[in-house]
Amino acid sequence: MGVNAAPPTLQRHPQEPTRFTFETMEGRKEEENSMFETSHVLGAVLASSLPLTQAWSQCMRANAGGSSFTLERCDDAVYVAFSGVQTGVPVTHSLVPIGGGGHGLFSPLVGGEGNGGEPVLVHAAILHFFLALFHTNEFQMLAREIKNKAAIFTGHSIGGTLASLAALHFLCSSSSSTYPSPSTLLCITFGSPLLGNEALSRAVQRERWCGNFCHVVTRRDVVPRLLFCPLNLLPPQLVTHLLQPWQLLLQRPQVARPASVLSDQEEAHLHILISRHIDAAAAAAVEQEISDAAQRRSSYWPFGNYALCSGEGVVCFDDPLLVVRMLYSTFITGSASSSIEEEHLSYGDVLVKILENLLLKKRIAIEEAPESSFCAGISLALEASGIGIQDMGATKEARECLKMSKRMGRNPNLNSAGLAMKLAKITPWRAQIEWYKASCDDDMGYYDSFKLRKAPKKDSRTNMNRHRLAQFWDDLIDMLQSNQLPHDFNRRGKWVNAAHFYRLLVEPLDIAEYYRVQKHKKNGHYLIHGRERRHQVFEGWWRDRKKDSREGDNAKRSKFAGLTQDSCFWAKVEMAKEWLEDAGTESDPAKLPQLLESLKGFECYAKQMVERKEVSIDVLAPRSSYTLWVEEWKVLQLNLGLPMAP
């Protein structure tokens, strides 16, 4: 090698993989070898289950009847089938808030919209129809009939969407002891249009209700996919022609099904339009970018479990993004063997064919042996979904989608496990703040000691630990909001309790710092203008937990609480101090009564907290802000000649 030659470490051919890339590929391969794809197994179990075939039979019976729903007891379950022939439901695609009008029928879903989140929206016409149905005697009789029983709600086409909304109502009311609700509830729909937006999907995941919904969709049925496409882009005559013949056929399934009322050209146009918008919806969700295309796309989004059917089998998915991708991949594969009307009406025939094929399938219909059990499972899942090896483009995309979904599905749980380890590592910081609090309880309490910086060295260390803990919990909230943690993370007892303890211990220090640097003079009082968002979020977690467990606040304490149960107690003390100061100098006779009323309100609140022993002992320390306020309030009452509370 010449003296002017470049060092060999700087030479690298573009096609030569780096060591990092090689190790990454090896790690990914090892990860795949440890995973299994089970969507086709779940599909086989579902297809062979009695509730699925029984639900379809009930749908056919409801469609043929003249009422909005039918009710029938089969074995140990009550089947409630909503008819797909519903009059007065307009061809619309508008969305409205699920809690609009203040009816309170879906309170848990509405309750999770706080902190600036996207509101939960549902199909306007379906919600309007359900509210009208809810107030009928028939529906109230239905509620009494399914009380404390296993209920299966079902429906075909629009009836399925209505069944989903009714099931959501009963799940929302299950926390109420006064409203009749079933002991268990399952909703099975067939070819139903989408019900609501992505916020609804997240709310159902947050409440852990995904397992209560199973939406059965065939490979080329346009109805479950139609609302991905904005209806203003569909020619009105096309939609009219699409929907007209189904009403008669749903009511009379024995009538021979006619040929499609749409021409081949119209069907091709509809197929392309729907395919394009499903693909765009999935792409926009993945990129999470605000673009012109994303803004024009439909706001509808799937929720619950989806069972995608073909003559070859069934695959089940619960990840909404994967559902959208697979709805797209299955829709664009193969060629249409029947009209779009036939696809929407032949769920019974597909179920029969699936049961026959379950007994025949013994091997994977591919030429090369799979690299691992995971790859074999993916091949079986693709075959069951109807994506054949001849559909090379769709097969490759669907295969990569299934692999990515499996990896992404593991990440939230892995992140949660990682946070648990980090929580253990920050415990010493929290323990040092607890020690600091205990060392201040006998004098003026840790709130006033930290605010006045009576022990600079200890106060400085406590302040550093306060910032460290805040960073951990802020990062946790960011991870939750960016879907890096399980959707029910904020309902898990370990994290709800840990966040609650952190809020009770540290928020008084945040309040003390806020008033120490006199931010209240510039921004206003802490409660309105200074409270950190993490404390508001964690208070909501605790409130929801108490609501879910139906805990009461009437339990009597035998000793004072270790931490004051209202983490904003000291912020209210600071406001009361200002009112007291203003009342002592107020010369306007019109303003003084308002100040005195506010002071009496705080006095009553604080006394109740002390009597119930819901405050920490530091609140009653000899030189605490609260103790000094009580003495000054008594002096003002004597000076003004006010009657003193006992």
mmCIF file of C-alpha atoms in Angstrom, residues 208-511:
data_model
loop_
_atom_site.group_PDB
_atom_site.id
_atom_site.type_symbol
_atom_site.label_atom_id
_atom_site.label_comp_id
_atom_site.label_asym_id
_atom_site.label_seq_id
_atom_site.Cartn_x
_atom_site.Cartn_y
_atom_site.Cartn_z
ATOM 1 C CA ARG A 208 -60.540 -2.102 27.824
ATOM 2 C CA TRP A 209 -63.657 -2.831 25.778
ATOM 3 C CA CYS A 210 -61.995 -3.946 22.525
ATOM 4 C CA GLY A 211 -62.652 -7.579 23.427
ATOM 5 C CA ASN A 212 -66.386 -6.866 23.581
ATOM 6 C CA PHE A 213 -66.596 -6.151 19.834
ATOM 7 C CA CYS A 214 -66.081 -8.452 16.850
ATOM 8 C CA HIS A 215 -66.707 -6.963 13.404
ATOM 9 C CA VAL A 216 -66.931 -9.591 10.662
ATOM 10 C CA VAL A 217 -65.961 -8.304 7.201
ATOM 11 C CA THR A 218 -65.627 -10.211 3.927
ATOM 12 C CA ARG A 219 -62.841 -9.617 1.469
ATOM 13 C CA ARG A 220 -64.582 -7.339 -1.044
ATOM 14 C CA ASP A 221 -67.570 -5.945 0.862
ATOM 15 C CA VAL A 222 -67.701 -2.189 0.190
ATOM 16 C CA VAL A 223 -70.026 -1.236 3.069
ATOM 17 C CA PRO A 224 -67.508 -1.563 5.959
ATOM 18 C CA ARG A 225 -65.015 0.380 3.833
ATOM 19 C CA LEU A 226 -67.355 2.980 2.340
ATOM 20 C CA LEU A 227 -66.924 5.646 5.056
ATOM 21 C CA PHE A 228 -63.171 5.786 4.546
ATOM 22 C CA CYS A 229 -64.127 7.691 1.412
ATOM 23 C CA PRO A 230 -65.713 11.152 1.832
ATOM 24 C CA LEU A 231 -69.229 10.800 0.443
ATOM 25 C CA ASN A 232 -69.028 14.168 -1.283
ATOM 26 C CA LEU A 233 -66.587 12.527 -3.680
ATOM 27 C CA LEU A 234 -69.089 9.817 -4.567
ATOM 28 C CA PRO A 235 -71.689 10.650 -7.237
ATOM 29 C CA PRO A 236 -75.115 10.775 -5.490
ATOM 30 C CA GLN A 237 -76.699 8.494 -8.066
ATOM 31 C CA LEU A 238 -73.969 5.942 -7.372
ATOM 32 C CA VAL A 239 -74.802 5.823 -3.654
ATOM 33 C CA THR A 240 -78.535 5.658 -4.395
ATOM 34 C CA HIS A 241 -78.092 2.766 -6.810
ATOM 35 C CA LEU A 242 -75.830 1.089 -4.274
ATOM 36 C CA LEU A 243 -78.286 1.147 -1.380
ATOM 37 C CA GLN A 244 -81.700 0.754 -2.999
ATOM 38 C CA PRO A 245 -81.747 -2.990 -3.753
ATOM 39 C CA TRP A 246 -80.403 -4.043 -0.348
ATOM 40 C CA GLN A 247 -83.446 -3.035 1.657
ATOM 41 C CA LEU A 248 -85.670 -5.518 -0.196
ATOM 42 C CA LEU A 249 -83.047 -8.254 -0.214
ATOM 43 C CA LEU A 250 -82.375 -7.916 3.521
ATOM 44 C CA GLN A 251 -86.072 -8.311 4.254
ATOM 45 C CA ARG A 252 -86.550 -11.212 1.831
ATOM 46 C CA PRO A 253 -83.358 -13.264 1.658
ATOM 47 C CA GLN A 254 -85.180 -16.084 -0.095
ATOM 48 C CA VAL A 255 -85.755 -13.873 -3.145
ATOM 49 C CA ALA A 256 -83.309 -14.550 -5.981
ATOM 50 C CA ARG A 257 -80.551 -11.983 -5.908
ATOM 51 C CA PRO A 258 -80.471 -9.944 -9.102
ATOM 52 C CA ALA A 259 -77.432 -8.827 -11.017
ATOM 53 C CA SER A 260 -75.729 -5.626 -9.901
ATOM 54 C CA VAL A 261 -77.606 -2.411 -10.633
ATOM 55 C CA LEU A 262 -74.227 -0.773 -11.233
ATOM 56 C CA SER A 263 -72.425 -1.061 -14.504
ATOM 57 C CA ASP A 264 -68.948 -2.572 -14.657
ATOM 58 C CA GLN A 265 -67.545 0.911 -15.112
ATOM 59 C CA GLU A 266 -69.356 2.243 -12.031
ATOM 60 C CA GLU A 267 -68.199 -0.699 -9.936
ATOM 61 C CA ALA A 268 -64.620 -0.194 -11.074
ATOM 62 C CA HIS A 269 -64.825 3.530 -10.240
ATOM 63 C CA LEU A 270 -66.218 2.790 -6.770
ATOM 64 C CA HIS A 271 -63.545 0.147 -6.135
ATOM 65 C CA ILE A 272 -60.706 2.504 -7.083
ATOM 66 C CA LEU A 273 -62.124 5.375 -5.038
ATOM 67 C CA ILE A 274 -62.531 3.316 -1.875
ATOM 68 C CA SER A 275 -59.122 1.658 -2.272
ATOM 69 C CA ARG A 276 -57.418 5.009 -2.664
ATOM 70 C CA HIS A 277 -58.960 6.469 0.479
ATOM 71 C CA ILE A 278 -58.343 3.421 2.690
ATOM 72 C CA ASP A 279 -54.709 3.533 1.627
ATOM 73 C CA ALA A 280 -54.565 7.292 2.298
ATOM 74 C CA ALA A 281 -56.140 6.887 5.735
ATOM 75 C CA ALA A 282 -53.552 4.306 6.775
ATOM 76 C CA ALA A 283 -50.668 6.349 5.351
ATOM 77 C CA ALA A 284 -51.812 9.517 7.151
ATOM 78 C CA ALA A 285 -52.119 7.628 10.444
ATOM 79 C CA VAL A 286 -48.611 6.213 10.094
ATOM 80 C CA GLU A 287 -46.971 9.511 9.159
ATOM 81 C CA GLN A 288 -49.109 11.583 11.578
ATOM 82 C CA GLU A 289 -48.516 14.607 9.384
ATOM 83 C CA ILE A 290 -50.902 17.450 8.665
ATOM 84 C CA SER A 291 -51.065 17.575 4.906
ATOM 85 C CA ASP A 292 -53.714 18.490 2.388
ATOM 86 C CA ALA A 293 -54.387 14.808 1.760
ATOM 87 C CA ALA A 294 -54.667 14.074 5.486
ATOM 88 C CA GLN A 295 -57.081 16.947 5.995
ATOM 89 C CA ARG A 296 -59.298 15.750 3.156
ATOM 90 C CA ARG A 297 -59.449 12.157 4.338
ATOM 91 C CA SER A 298 -62.429 10.813 6.217
ATOM 92 C CA SER A 299 -62.353 11.020 10.028
ATOM 93 C CA TYR A 300 -63.869 7.558 10.499
ATOM 94 C CA TRP A 301 -61.721 4.903 12.151
ATOM 95 C CA PRO A 302 -62.280 1.266 13.246
ATOM 96 C CA PHE A 303 -62.421 0.045 16.849
ATOM 97 C CA GLY A 304 -62.626 -3.339 18.532
ATOM 98 C CA ASN A 305 -61.642 -6.643 16.956
ATOM 99 C CA TYR A 306 -62.020 -7.305 13.241
ATOM 100 C CA ALA A 307 -62.508 -10.767 11.718
ATOM 101 C CA LEU A 308 -61.565 -10.567 8.054
ATOM 102 C CA CYS A 309 -63.147 -13.445 6.127
ATOM 103 C CA SER A 310 -62.573 -15.152 2.826
ATOM 104 C CA GLY A 311 -63.544 -18.545 1.528
ATOM 105 C CA GLU A 312 -60.170 -19.777 2.813
ATOM 106 C CA GLY A 313 -60.587 -18.798 6.447
ATOM 107 C CA VAL A 314 -60.677 -15.978 9.004
ATOM 108 C CA VAL A 315 -57.984 -13.751 10.527
ATOM 109 C CA CYS A 316 -58.553 -11.624 13.641
ATOM 110 C CA PHE A 317 -56.888 -8.310 14.464
ATOM 111 C CA ASP A 318 -57.388 -5.725 17.203
ATOM 112 C CA ASP A 319 -54.864 -3.033 16.216
ATOM 113 C CA PRO A 320 -56.828 -0.300 14.361
ATOM 114 C CA LEU A 321 -53.992 0.631 12.024
ATOM 115 C CA LEU A 322 -53.375 -2.994 11.098
ATOM 116 C CA VAL A 323 -57.106 -3.420 10.514
ATOM 117 C CA VAL A 324 -57.085 -0.515 8.053
ATOM 118 C CA ARG A 325 -54.037 -1.875 6.215
ATOM 119 C CA MET A 326 -55.579 -5.343 5.954
ATOM 120 C CA LEU A 327 -58.939 -3.933 4.844
ATOM 121 C CA TYR A 328 -56.991 -2.322 2.027
ATOM 122 C CA SER A 329 -54.853 -5.363 1.144
ATOM 123 C CA THR A 330 -57.776 -7.782 1.067
ATOM 124 C CA PHE A 331 -59.921 -5.364 -0.929
ATOM 125 C CA ILE A 332 -57.432 -4.943 -3.785
ATOM 126 C CA THR A 333 -56.514 -8.625 -4.215
ATOM 127 C CA GLY A 334 -58.065 -11.019 -6.674
ATOM 128 C CA SER A 335 -60.875 -10.299 -9.068
ATOM 129 C CA ALA A 336 -64.535 -9.875 -8.258
ATOM 130 C CA SER A 337 -66.438 -13.148 -8.634
ATOM 131 C CA SER A 338 -69.783 -11.615 -7.700
ATOM 132 C CA SER A 339 -71.537 -8.253 -7.597
ATOM 133 C CA ILE A 340 -71.023 -5.831 -4.737
ATOM 134 C CA GLU A 341 -74.584 -6.549 -3.579
ATOM 135 C CA GLU A 342 -73.787 -10.248 -3.456
ATOM 136 C CA GLU A 343 -70.639 -9.615 -1.408
ATOM 137 C CA HIS A 344 -72.609 -7.667 1.180
ATOM 138 C CA LEU A 345 -75.431 -10.180 1.468
ATOM 139 C CA SER A 346 -73.627 -13.531 1.418
ATOM 140 C CA TYR A 347 -72.044 -13.674 4.871
ATOM 141 C CA GLY A 348 -73.961 -16.859 5.652
ATOM 142 C CA ASP A 349 -72.529 -18.608 2.577
ATOM 143 C CA VAL A 350 -68.996 -17.465 3.472
ATOM 144 C CA LEU A 351 -69.315 -18.807 7.027
ATOM 145 C CA VAL A 352 -70.433 -22.204 5.732
ATOM 146 C CA LYS A 353 -67.515 -22.352 3.293
ATOM 147 C CA ILE A 354 -65.041 -21.407 6.010
ATOM 148 C CA LEU A 355 -66.235 -24.251 8.240
ATOM 149 C CA GLU A 356 -65.788 -26.688 5.366
ATOM 150 C CA ASN A 357 -62.264 -25.461 4.617
ATOM 151 C CA LEU A 358 -61.209 -25.607 8.265
ATOM 152 C CA LEU A 359 -61.461 -29.398 8.018
ATOM 153 C CA LEU A 360 -59.461 -29.577 4.806
ATOM 154 C CA LYS A 361 -56.528 -27.217 5.292
ATOM 155 C CA LYS A 362 -53.410 -29.161 6.276
ATOM 156 C CA ARG A 363 -50.461 -27.261 4.810
ATOM 157 C CA ILE A 364 -49.254 -23.873 3.608
ATOM 158 C CA ALA A 365 -49.822 -23.230 -0.071
ATOM 159 C CA ILE A 366 -46.308 -21.874 -0.782
ATOM 160 C CA GLU A 367 -43.366 -23.340 -2.631
ATOM 161 C CA GLU A 368 -40.498 -22.503 -0.240
ATOM 162 C CA ALA A 369 -40.309 -23.679 3.338
ATOM 163 C CA PRO A 370 -40.793 -20.830 5.870
ATOM 164 C CA GLU A 371 -37.733 -19.583 7.739
ATOM 165 C CA SER A 372 -39.403 -19.753 11.155
ATOM 166 C CA SER A 373 -42.661 -20.572 12.884
ATOM 167 C CA PHE A 374 -43.432 -16.853 12.834
ATOM 168 C CA CYS A 375 -43.054 -16.687 9.031
ATOM 169 C CA ALA A 376 -45.159 -19.831 8.715
ATOM 170 C CA GLY A 377 -47.874 -18.228 10.816
ATOM 171 C CA ILE A 378 -47.859 -15.122 8.637
ATOM 172 C CA SER A 379 -48.199 -17.260 5.500
ATOM 173 C CA LEU A 380 -51.166 -19.075 7.030
ATOM 174 C CA ALA A 381 -52.726 -15.753 8.033
ATOM 175 C CA LEU A 382 -52.365 -14.355 4.513
ATOM 176 C CA GLU A 383 -53.868 -17.496 3.052
ATOM 177 C CA ALA A 384 -56.812 -17.349 5.454
ATOM 178 C CA SER A 385 -57.429 -13.699 4.580
ATOM 179 C CA GLY A 386 -57.684 -14.578 0.889
ATOM 180 C CA ILE A 387 -54.430 -12.903 -0.156
ATOM 181 C CA GLY A 388 -52.940 -15.493 -2.483
ATOM 182 C CA ILE A 389 -49.333 -15.907 -3.579
ATOM 183 C CA GLN A 390 -50.369 -14.733 -7.036
ATOM 184 C CA ASP A 391 -51.062 -11.255 -5.609
ATOM 185 C CA MET A 392 -47.366 -10.486 -5.242
ATOM 186 C CA GLY A 393 -47.657 -6.763 -4.441
ATOM 187 C CA ALA A 394 -50.427 -7.129 -1.869
ATOM 188 C CA THR A 395 -48.787 -10.221 -0.369
ATOM 189 C CA LYS A 396 -45.474 -8.472 0.224
ATOM 190 C CA GLU A 397 -47.133 -5.375 1.725
ATOM 191 C CA ALA A 398 -49.457 -7.401 3.956
ATOM 192 C CA ARG A 399 -46.580 -9.626 5.114
ATOM 193 C CA GLU A 400 -44.460 -6.619 6.125
ATOM 194 C CA CYS A 401 -47.483 -5.040 7.774
ATOM 195 C CA LEU A 402 -48.088 -8.140 9.915
ATOM 196 C CA LYS A 403 -44.429 -8.289 10.924
ATOM 197 C CA MET A 404 -44.325 -4.616 11.848
ATOM 198 C CA SER A 405 -47.584 -4.872 13.789
ATOM 199 C CA LYS A 406 -46.266 -7.753 15.838
ATOM 200 C CA ARG A 407 -43.118 -5.807 16.729
ATOM 201 C CA MET A 408 -45.074 -2.625 17.461
ATOM 202 C CA GLY A 409 -47.533 -4.579 19.576
ATOM 203 C CA ARG A 410 -44.681 -5.729 21.790
ATOM 204 C CA ASN A 411 -43.131 -2.286 22.204
ATOM 205 C CA PRO A 412 -45.803 -0.678 24.445
ATOM 206 C CA ASN A 413 -45.561 -3.544 26.917
ATOM 207 C CA LEU A 414 -41.758 -3.459 26.783
ATOM 208 C CA ASN A 415 -41.844 0.307 27.359
ATOM 209 C CA SER A 416 -44.138 -0.238 30.319
ATOM 210 C CA ALA A 417 -41.712 -2.773 31.779
ATOM 211 C CA GLY A 418 -38.845 -0.339 31.224
ATOM 212 C CA LEU A 419 -40.726 2.411 33.046
ATOM 213 C CA ALA A 420 -41.299 0.069 35.974
ATOM 214 C CA MET A 421 -37.532 -0.350 36.301
ATOM 215 C CA LYS A 422 -37.013 3.422 36.054
ATOM 216 C CA LEU A 423 -39.666 3.918 38.734
ATOM 217 C CA ALA A 424 -37.624 1.724 41.053
ATOM 218 C CA LYS A 425 -34.515 3.806 40.301
ATOM 219 C CA ILE A 426 -36.189 7.109 41.201
ATOM 220 C CA THR A 427 -37.515 5.778 44.500
ATOM 221 C CA PRO A 428 -34.487 7.138 46.447
ATOM 222 C CA TRP A 429 -35.283 10.670 45.225
ATOM 223 C CA ARG A 430 -38.834 10.328 46.455
ATOM 224 C CA ALA A 431 -37.625 8.842 49.753
ATOM 225 C CA GLN A 432 -35.342 11.847 50.325
ATOM 226 C CA ILE A 433 -38.328 14.190 49.932
ATOM 227 C CA GLU A 434 -40.276 12.061 52.421
ATOM 228 C CA TRP A 435 -37.372 12.339 54.861
ATOM 229 C CA TYR A 436 -37.276 16.098 54.307
ATOM 230 C CA LYS A 437 -41.000 16.327 55.076
ATOM 231 C CA ALA A 438 -40.643 14.303 58.283
ATOM 232 C CA SER A 439 -37.806 16.551 59.491
ATOM 233 C CA CYS A 440 -40.002 19.655 59.124
ATOM 234 C CA ASP A 441 -43.315 18.436 60.556
ATOM 235 C CA ASP A 442 -42.724 19.608 64.132
ATOM 236 C CA ASP A 443 -41.834 23.226 63.371
ATOM 237 C CA MET A 444 -43.560 24.900 60.435
ATOM 238 C CA GLY A 445 -44.127 21.980 58.082
ATOM 239 C CA TYR A 446 -42.295 21.168 54.872
ATOM 240 C CA TYR A 447 -44.413 23.520 52.746
ATOM 241 C CA ASP A 448 -43.374 26.658 54.623
ATOM 242 C CA SER A 449 -39.846 25.436 55.262
ATOM 243 C CA PHE A 450 -39.290 24.865 51.537
ATOM 244 C CA LYS A 451 -40.962 28.155 50.621
ATOM 245 C CA LEU A 452 -38.824 30.186 53.037
ATOM 246 C CA ARG A 453 -35.635 28.127 52.403
ATOM 247 C CA LYS A 454 -34.928 27.739 56.109
ATOM 248 C CA ALA A 455 -32.304 25.004 55.551
ATOM 249 C CA PRO A 456 -30.525 25.923 52.275
ATOM 250 C CA LYS A 457 -28.578 22.682 51.897
ATOM 251 C CA LYS A 458 -31.559 20.410 52.510
ATOM 252 C CA ASP A 459 -33.848 22.679 50.482
ATOM 253 C CA SER A 460 -31.461 22.640 47.532
ATOM 254 C CA ARG A 461 -31.264 18.851 47.499
ATOM 255 C CA THR A 462 -35.046 18.602 47.785
ATOM 256 C CA ASN A 463 -35.497 21.045 44.926
ATOM 257 C CA MET A 464 -33.170 18.973 42.729
ATOM 258 C CA ASN A 465 -35.127 15.807 43.532
ATOM 259 C CA ARG A 466 -38.352 17.660 42.772
ATOM 260 C CA HIS A 467 -37.095 18.482 39.273
ATOM 261 C CA ARG A 468 -35.867 14.935 38.697
ATOM 262 C CA LEU A 469 -39.233 13.445 39.593
ATOM 263 C CA ALA A 470 -41.056 16.009 37.445
ATOM 264 C CA GLN A 471 -38.930 15.020 34.437
ATOM 265 C CA PHE A 472 -39.734 11.342 34.913
ATOM 266 C CA TRP A 473 -43.483 11.890 35.139
ATOM 267 C CA ASP A 474 -43.553 14.405 32.272
ATOM 268 C CA ASP A 475 -41.733 11.891 30.064
ATOM 269 C CA LEU A 476 -44.237 9.225 31.071
ATOM 270 C CA ILE A 477 -47.179 11.423 30.012
ATOM 271 C CA ASP A 478 -45.477 12.184 26.699
ATOM 272 C CA MET A 479 -45.004 8.456 26.054
ATOM 273 C CA LEU A 480 -48.641 7.744 26.859
ATOM 274 C CA GLN A 481 -49.902 10.462 24.549
ATOM 275 C CA SER A 482 -47.687 9.288 21.684
ATOM 276 C CA ASN A 483 -49.072 5.717 21.990
ATOM 277 C CA GLN A 484 -45.778 4.289 23.268
ATOM 278 C CA LEU A 485 -47.521 2.710 26.270
ATOM 279 C CA PRO A 486 -50.488 0.328 26.539
ATOM 280 C CA HIS A 487 -53.795 2.126 26.073
ATOM 281 C CA ASP A 488 -55.021 1.038 29.519
ATOM 282 C CA PHE A 489 -51.806 2.180 31.219
ATOM 283 C CA ASN A 490 -53.597 4.978 33.084
ATOM 284 C CA ARG A 491 -56.031 2.416 34.539
ATOM 285 C CA ARG A 492 -53.393 0.103 35.994
ATOM 286 C CA GLY A 493 -53.398 0.237 39.774
ATOM 287 C CA LYS A 494 -49.621 0.342 40.193
ATOM 288 C CA TRP A 495 -49.242 3.482 38.088
ATOM 289 C CA VAL A 496 -52.392 5.207 39.321
ATOM 290 C CA ASN A 497 -51.265 4.773 42.932
ATOM 291 C CA ALA A 498 -47.664 5.805 42.206
ATOM 292 C CA ALA A 499 -48.801 8.949 40.369
ATOM 293 C CA HIS A 500 -51.255 9.762 43.158
ATOM 294 C CA PHE A 501 -48.581 9.463 45.852
ATOM 295 C CA TYR A 502 -46.203 11.607 43.801
ATOM 296 C CA ARG A 503 -48.871 14.308 43.395
ATOM 297 C CA LEU A 504 -49.721 14.419 47.101
ATOM 298 C CA LEU A 505 -46.049 14.535 48.123
ATOM 299 C CA VAL A 506 -44.553 16.908 45.538
ATOM 300 C CA GLU A 507 -47.295 19.282 44.423
ATOM 301 C CA PRO A 508 -47.153 21.206 47.737
ATOM 302 C CA LEU A 509 -43.470 21.868 46.917
ATOM 303 C CA ASP A 510 -44.436 23.077 43.428
ATOM 304 C CA ILE A 511 -46.947 25.428 45.041
#
